[in-house]
């Protein structure tokens, strides 16, 4: 909702120590970026307002309201690499997905079974891989399939299995 988006913006200004949006605009970009991505969690999302953002991507594709051009999309093997929890254990992985709400569907157990997690090391990898696939892979695949079904433009879907260099701290 607009009210929730405005509340998020106000909390963000407080975290920055900015009195208002004008004060935030005068801050160095590095400070803004650190506040946005420094914690590893995205604090913002598009607000479907019906005017500028008229709906979710899925809603717009289903209604045929998109630019029908060739698209290139995909993801990388190490996307979400920094999301491996420090306490990744086989038992914790199993518990996390065993306790999913029923709304996640009856296939949750089947999905989790596709990510071997019998040892703590395997559970750390399974945790990263499942988050990557859910956070990037599923969206890329879904977008590609919607474009194929609803559009005429070519679709190029990639998966790069290359590790990026670690950035220095």
PDB file of C-alpha atoms in Angstrom:
ATOM      1  CA  UNK A   1       0.000   0.000   0.000  1.00  0.00           C
ATOM      2  CA  UNK A   2       1.020   3.623  -0.389  1.00  0.00           C
ATOM      3  CA  UNK A   3       0.968   4.060   3.388  1.00  0.00           C
ATOM      4  CA  UNK A   4       3.321   1.097   3.882  1.00  0.00           C
ATOM      5  CA  UNK A   5       5.675   2.408   1.180  1.00  0.00           C
ATOM      6  CA  UNK A   6       5.751   5.849   2.787  1.00  0.00           C
ATOM      7  CA  UNK A   7       6.451   4.306   6.206  1.00  0.00           C
ATOM      8  CA  UNK A   8       9.348   2.337   4.686  1.00  0.00           C
ATOM      9  CA  UNK A   9      10.724   5.559   3.217  1.00  0.00           C
ATOM     10  CA  UNK A  10      10.464   7.349   6.559  1.00  0.00           C
ATOM     11  CA  UNK A  11      12.279   4.493   8.352  1.00  0.00           C
ATOM     12  CA  UNK A  12      14.993   4.592   5.708  1.00  0.00           C
ATOM     13  CA  UNK A  13      15.463   8.359   6.150  1.00  0.00           C
ATOM     14  CA  UNK A  14      15.797   7.807   9.902  1.00  0.00           C
ATOM     15  CA  UNK A  15      18.427   5.080   9.340  1.00  0.00           C
ATOM     16  CA  UNK A  16      20.353   7.495   7.143  1.00  0.00           C
ATOM     17  CA  UNK A  17      20.040  10.276   9.715  1.00  0.00           C
ATOM     18  CA  UNK A  18      18.385  12.485   7.086  1.00  0.00           C
ATOM     19  CA  UNK A  19      15.684  14.942   8.110  1.00  0.00           C
ATOM     20  CA  UNK A  20      13.899  14.638   4.757  1.00  0.00           C
ATOM     21  CA  UNK A  21      14.330  13.506   1.149  1.00  0.00           C
ATOM     22  CA  UNK A  22      16.221  16.692   0.242  1.00  0.00           C
ATOM     23  CA  UNK A  23      18.799  15.972   2.946  1.00  0.00           C
ATOM     24  CA  UNK A  24      19.120  12.373   1.697  1.00  0.00           C
ATOM     25  CA  UNK A  25      19.712  13.609  -1.867  1.00  0.00           C
ATOM     26  CA  UNK A  26      22.746  15.585  -0.684  1.00  0.00           C
ATOM     27  CA  UNK A  27      24.402  12.530   0.897  1.00  0.00           C
ATOM     28  CA  UNK A  28      27.245  10.652  -0.806  1.00  0.00           C
ATOM     29  CA  UNK A  29      26.018   7.789  -2.955  1.00  0.00           C
ATOM     30  CA  UNK A  30      28.262   5.322  -1.093  1.00  0.00           C
ATOM     31  CA  UNK A  31      26.397   6.068   2.136  1.00  0.00           C
ATOM     32  CA  UNK A  32      23.029   5.510   0.448  1.00  0.00           C
ATOM     33  CA  UNK A  33      24.160   2.254  -1.168  1.00  0.00           C
ATOM     34  CA  UNK A  34      25.580   0.951   2.088  1.00  0.00           C
ATOM     35  CA  UNK A  35      22.268   1.670   3.811  1.00  0.00           C
ATOM     36  CA  UNK A  36      20.296  -0.020   1.029  1.00  0.00           C
ATOM     37  CA  UNK A  37      22.406  -3.125   0.432  1.00  0.00           C
ATOM     38  CA  UNK A  38      24.870  -3.191   3.308  1.00  0.00           C
ATOM     39  CA  UNK A  39      22.748  -5.460   5.455  1.00  0.00           C
ATOM     40  CA  UNK A  40      22.160  -7.904   2.583  1.00  0.00           C
ATOM     41  CA  UNK A  41      18.420  -7.325   2.562  1.00  0.00           C
ATOM     42  CA  UNK A  42      16.562  -5.280   0.008  1.00  0.00           C
ATOM     43  CA  UNK A  43      14.456  -2.667   1.738  1.00  0.00           C
ATOM     44  CA  UNK A  44      12.419  -1.482  -1.231  1.00  0.00           C
ATOM     45  CA  UNK A  45      10.074  -2.926  -3.814  1.00  0.00           C
ATOM     46  CA  UNK A  46       8.008  -1.373  -6.575  1.00  0.00           C
ATOM     47  CA  UNK A  47       4.665   0.005  -5.492  1.00  0.00           C
ATOM     48  CA  UNK A  48       1.827  -0.957  -7.792  1.00  0.00           C
ATOM     49  CA  UNK A  49       0.024   2.371  -7.897  1.00  0.00           C
ATOM     50  CA  UNK A  50      -2.132   1.769 -10.977  1.00  0.00           C
ATOM     51  CA  UNK A  51      -0.652   4.810 -12.686  1.00  0.00           C
ATOM     52  CA  UNK A  52       3.116   4.481 -13.143  1.00  0.00           C
ATOM     53  CA  UNK A  53       3.377   0.831 -12.136  1.00  0.00           C
ATOM     54  CA  UNK A  54       0.115  -0.631 -13.349  1.00  0.00           C
ATOM     55  CA  UNK A  55       0.477  -4.148 -12.010  1.00  0.00           C
ATOM     56  CA  UNK A  56       2.919  -6.918 -11.238  1.00  0.00           C
ATOM     57  CA  UNK A  57       4.950  -8.334 -14.094  1.00  0.00           C
ATOM     58  CA  UNK A  58       2.825 -11.480 -14.054  1.00  0.00           C
ATOM     59  CA  UNK A  59      -0.439  -9.496 -14.197  1.00  0.00           C
ATOM     60  CA  UNK A  60       0.844  -7.316 -17.026  1.00  0.00           C
ATOM     61  CA  UNK A  61       2.149 -10.251 -19.058  1.00  0.00           C
ATOM     62  CA  UNK A  62      -1.091 -12.187 -18.647  1.00  0.00           C
ATOM     63  CA  UNK A  63      -3.005  -9.127 -19.864  1.00  0.00           C
ATOM     64  CA  UNK A  64      -0.627  -8.672 -22.829  1.00  0.00           C
ATOM     65  CA  UNK A  65       0.547  -5.281 -21.518  1.00  0.00           C
ATOM     66  CA  UNK A  66       4.290  -5.497 -22.126  1.00  0.00           C
ATOM     67  CA  UNK A  67       6.853  -4.505 -24.741  1.00  0.00           C
ATOM     68  CA  UNK A  68       7.054  -7.489 -27.052  1.00  0.00           C
ATOM     69  CA  UNK A  69      10.762  -7.368 -27.843  1.00  0.00           C
ATOM     70  CA  UNK A  70      13.437 -10.048 -27.750  1.00  0.00           C
ATOM     71  CA  UNK A  71      14.617 -10.559 -24.176  1.00  0.00           C
ATOM     72  CA  UNK A  72      17.719 -11.978 -22.525  1.00  0.00           C
ATOM     73  CA  UNK A  73      17.407 -13.047 -18.910  1.00  0.00           C
ATOM     74  CA  UNK A  74      18.787 -15.552 -16.485  1.00  0.00           C
ATOM     75  CA  UNK A  75      20.920 -16.060 -13.439  1.00  0.00           C
ATOM     76  CA  UNK A  76      24.303 -17.263 -12.171  1.00  0.00           C
ATOM     77  CA  UNK A  77      25.378 -20.242 -10.116  1.00  0.00           C
ATOM     78  CA  UNK A  78      26.659 -18.058  -7.296  1.00  0.00           C
ATOM     79  CA  UNK A  79      23.742 -15.640  -7.035  1.00  0.00           C
ATOM     80  CA  UNK A  80      22.788 -15.485  -3.346  1.00  0.00           C
ATOM     81  CA  UNK A  81      26.276 -16.775  -2.442  1.00  0.00           C
ATOM     82  CA  UNK A  82      26.407 -14.448   0.552  1.00  0.00           C
ATOM     83  CA  UNK A  83      23.112 -15.806   1.900  1.00  0.00           C
ATOM     84  CA  UNK A  84      24.514 -18.993   3.415  1.00  0.00           C
ATOM     85  CA  UNK A  85      23.533 -18.853   7.069  1.00  0.00           C
ATOM     86  CA  UNK A  86      26.396 -19.211   9.535  1.00  0.00           C
ATOM     87  CA  UNK A  87      24.417 -21.932  11.319  1.00  0.00           C
ATOM     88  CA  UNK A  88      23.667 -23.998   8.210  1.00  0.00           C
ATOM     89  CA  UNK A  89      23.257 -27.555   9.402  1.00  0.00           C
ATOM     90  CA  UNK A  90      21.399 -30.500   7.995  1.00  0.00           C
ATOM     91  CA  UNK A  91      18.910 -30.396  10.874  1.00  0.00           C
ATOM     92  CA  UNK A  92      18.352 -26.627  10.560  1.00  0.00           C
ATOM     93  CA  UNK A  93      17.797 -26.935   6.797  1.00  0.00           C
ATOM     94  CA  UNK A  94      15.259 -29.713   7.299  1.00  0.00           C
ATOM     95  CA  UNK A  95      13.447 -27.799  10.059  1.00  0.00           C
ATOM     96  CA  UNK A  96      13.298 -24.572   8.041  1.00  0.00           C
ATOM     97  CA  UNK A  97      11.445 -26.257   5.215  1.00  0.00           C
ATOM     98  CA  UNK A  98       9.437 -28.675   7.342  1.00  0.00           C
ATOM     99  CA  UNK A  99       7.831 -25.703   9.090  1.00  0.00           C
ATOM    100  CA  UNK A 100       6.662 -23.945   5.897  1.00  0.00           C
ATOM    101  CA  UNK A 101       3.033 -22.871   6.039  1.00  0.00           C
ATOM    102  CA  UNK A 102       0.481 -24.999   4.149  1.00  0.00           C
ATOM    103  CA  UNK A 103       0.098 -22.150   1.642  1.00  0.00           C
ATOM    104  CA  UNK A 104       3.514 -23.107   0.247  1.00  0.00           C
ATOM    105  CA  UNK A 105       1.839 -26.161  -1.184  1.00  0.00           C
ATOM    106  CA  UNK A 106       2.143 -29.885  -0.936  1.00  0.00           C
ATOM    107  CA  UNK A 107       5.190 -29.923  -3.213  1.00  0.00           C
ATOM    108  CA  UNK A 108       7.478 -28.249  -0.648  1.00  0.00           C
ATOM    109  CA  UNK A 109       8.822 -31.635   0.528  1.00  0.00           C
ATOM    110  CA  UNK A 110       9.480 -32.675  -3.060  1.00  0.00           C
ATOM    111  CA  UNK A 111      11.342 -29.444  -3.780  1.00  0.00           C
ATOM    112  CA  UNK A 112      13.450 -29.742  -0.621  1.00  0.00           C
ATOM    113  CA  UNK A 113      14.276 -33.357  -1.505  1.00  0.00           C
ATOM    114  CA  UNK A 114      15.918 -32.055  -4.699  1.00  0.00           C
ATOM    115  CA  UNK A 115      18.572 -30.310  -2.604  1.00  0.00           C
ATOM    116  CA  UNK A 116      20.718 -32.924  -0.833  1.00  0.00           C
ATOM    117  CA  UNK A 117      21.409 -31.789   2.719  1.00  0.00           C
ATOM    118  CA  UNK A 118      22.573 -34.871   4.624  1.00  0.00           C
ATOM    119  CA  UNK A 119      25.715 -33.228   6.025  1.00  0.00           C
ATOM    120  CA  UNK A 120      26.261 -29.724   7.359  1.00  0.00           C
ATOM    121  CA  UNK A 121      28.445 -28.841   4.339  1.00  0.00           C
ATOM    122  CA  UNK A 122      25.768 -30.157   1.971  1.00  0.00           C
ATOM    123  CA  UNK A 123      23.122 -28.230   3.920  1.00  0.00           C
ATOM    124  CA  UNK A 124      25.053 -24.974   3.485  1.00  0.00           C
ATOM    125  CA  UNK A 125      25.216 -25.577  -0.280  1.00  0.00           C
ATOM    126  CA  UNK A 126      21.561 -26.658  -0.401  1.00  0.00           C
ATOM    127  CA  UNK A 127      20.510 -23.524   1.457  1.00  0.00           C
ATOM    128  CA  UNK A 128      22.358 -21.268  -1.004  1.00  0.00           C
ATOM    129  CA  UNK A 129      21.185 -23.207  -4.058  1.00  0.00           C
ATOM    130  CA  UNK A 130      17.544 -23.269  -3.003  1.00  0.00           C
ATOM    131  CA  UNK A 131      17.559 -19.533  -2.215  1.00  0.00           C
ATOM    132  CA  UNK A 132      19.226 -18.837  -5.582  1.00  0.00           C
ATOM    133  CA  UNK A 133      16.777 -20.994  -7.500  1.00  0.00           C
ATOM    134  CA  UNK A 134      13.758 -19.554  -5.676  1.00  0.00           C
ATOM    135  CA  UNK A 135      15.018 -15.977  -5.815  1.00  0.00           C
ATOM    136  CA  UNK A 136      16.393 -15.866  -9.369  1.00  0.00           C
ATOM    137  CA  UNK A 137      15.889 -19.144 -11.209  1.00  0.00           C
ATOM    138  CA  UNK A 138      12.131 -19.444 -10.782  1.00  0.00           C
ATOM    139  CA  UNK A 139      11.520 -15.809 -11.699  1.00  0.00           C
ATOM    140  CA  UNK A 140      13.738 -16.041 -14.797  1.00  0.00           C
ATOM    141  CA  UNK A 141      12.088 -19.274 -15.924  1.00  0.00           C
ATOM    142  CA  UNK A 142       8.582 -17.906 -15.278  1.00  0.00           C
ATOM    143  CA  UNK A 143       9.270 -14.642 -17.103  1.00  0.00           C
ATOM    144  CA  UNK A 144      10.733 -16.532 -20.087  1.00  0.00           C
ATOM    145  CA  UNK A 145       7.722 -18.842 -20.274  1.00  0.00           C
ATOM    146  CA  UNK A 146       5.241 -15.980 -19.987  1.00  0.00           C
ATOM    147  CA  UNK A 147       7.042 -14.188 -22.809  1.00  0.00           C
ATOM    148  CA  UNK A 148       6.974 -17.308 -24.997  1.00  0.00           C
ATOM    149  CA  UNK A 149       3.245 -17.812 -24.355  1.00  0.00           C
ATOM    150  CA  UNK A 150       2.169 -14.175 -24.663  1.00  0.00           C
ATOM    151  CA  UNK A 151       4.658 -12.578 -27.038  1.00  0.00           C
ATOM    152  CA  UNK A 152       6.332 -13.011 -30.385  1.00  0.00           C
ATOM    153  CA  UNK A 153       9.837 -11.749 -29.501  1.00  0.00           C
ATOM    154  CA  UNK A 154      12.634 -14.269 -29.024  1.00  0.00           C
ATOM    155  CA  UNK A 155      13.592 -15.352 -25.522  1.00  0.00           C
ATOM    156  CA  UNK A 156      17.157 -16.151 -24.512  1.00  0.00           C
ATOM    157  CA  UNK A 157      17.419 -17.740 -21.067  1.00  0.00           C
ATOM    158  CA  UNK A 158      20.896 -18.228 -19.581  1.00  0.00           C
ATOM    159  CA  UNK A 159      22.444 -19.910 -16.580  1.00  0.00           C
ATOM    160  CA  UNK A 160      26.117 -19.117 -16.006  1.00  0.00           C
ATOM    161  CA  UNK A 161      27.968 -21.619 -13.838  1.00  0.00           C
ATOM    162  CA  UNK A 162      30.942 -19.391 -13.133  1.00  0.00           C
ATOM    163  CA  UNK A 163      32.114 -18.201  -9.745  1.00  0.00           C
ATOM    164  CA  UNK A 164      32.718 -14.493  -9.476  1.00  0.00           C
ATOM    165  CA  UNK A 165      35.841 -13.282  -7.708  1.00  0.00           C
ATOM    166  CA  UNK A 166      35.381 -12.420  -4.055  1.00  0.00           C
ATOM    167  CA  UNK A 167      35.430  -8.723  -3.384  1.00  0.00           C
ATOM    168  CA  UNK A 168      37.910  -7.553  -0.752  1.00  0.00           C
ATOM    169  CA  UNK A 169      36.424  -6.496   2.570  1.00  0.00           C
TER     170      UNK A 169
END
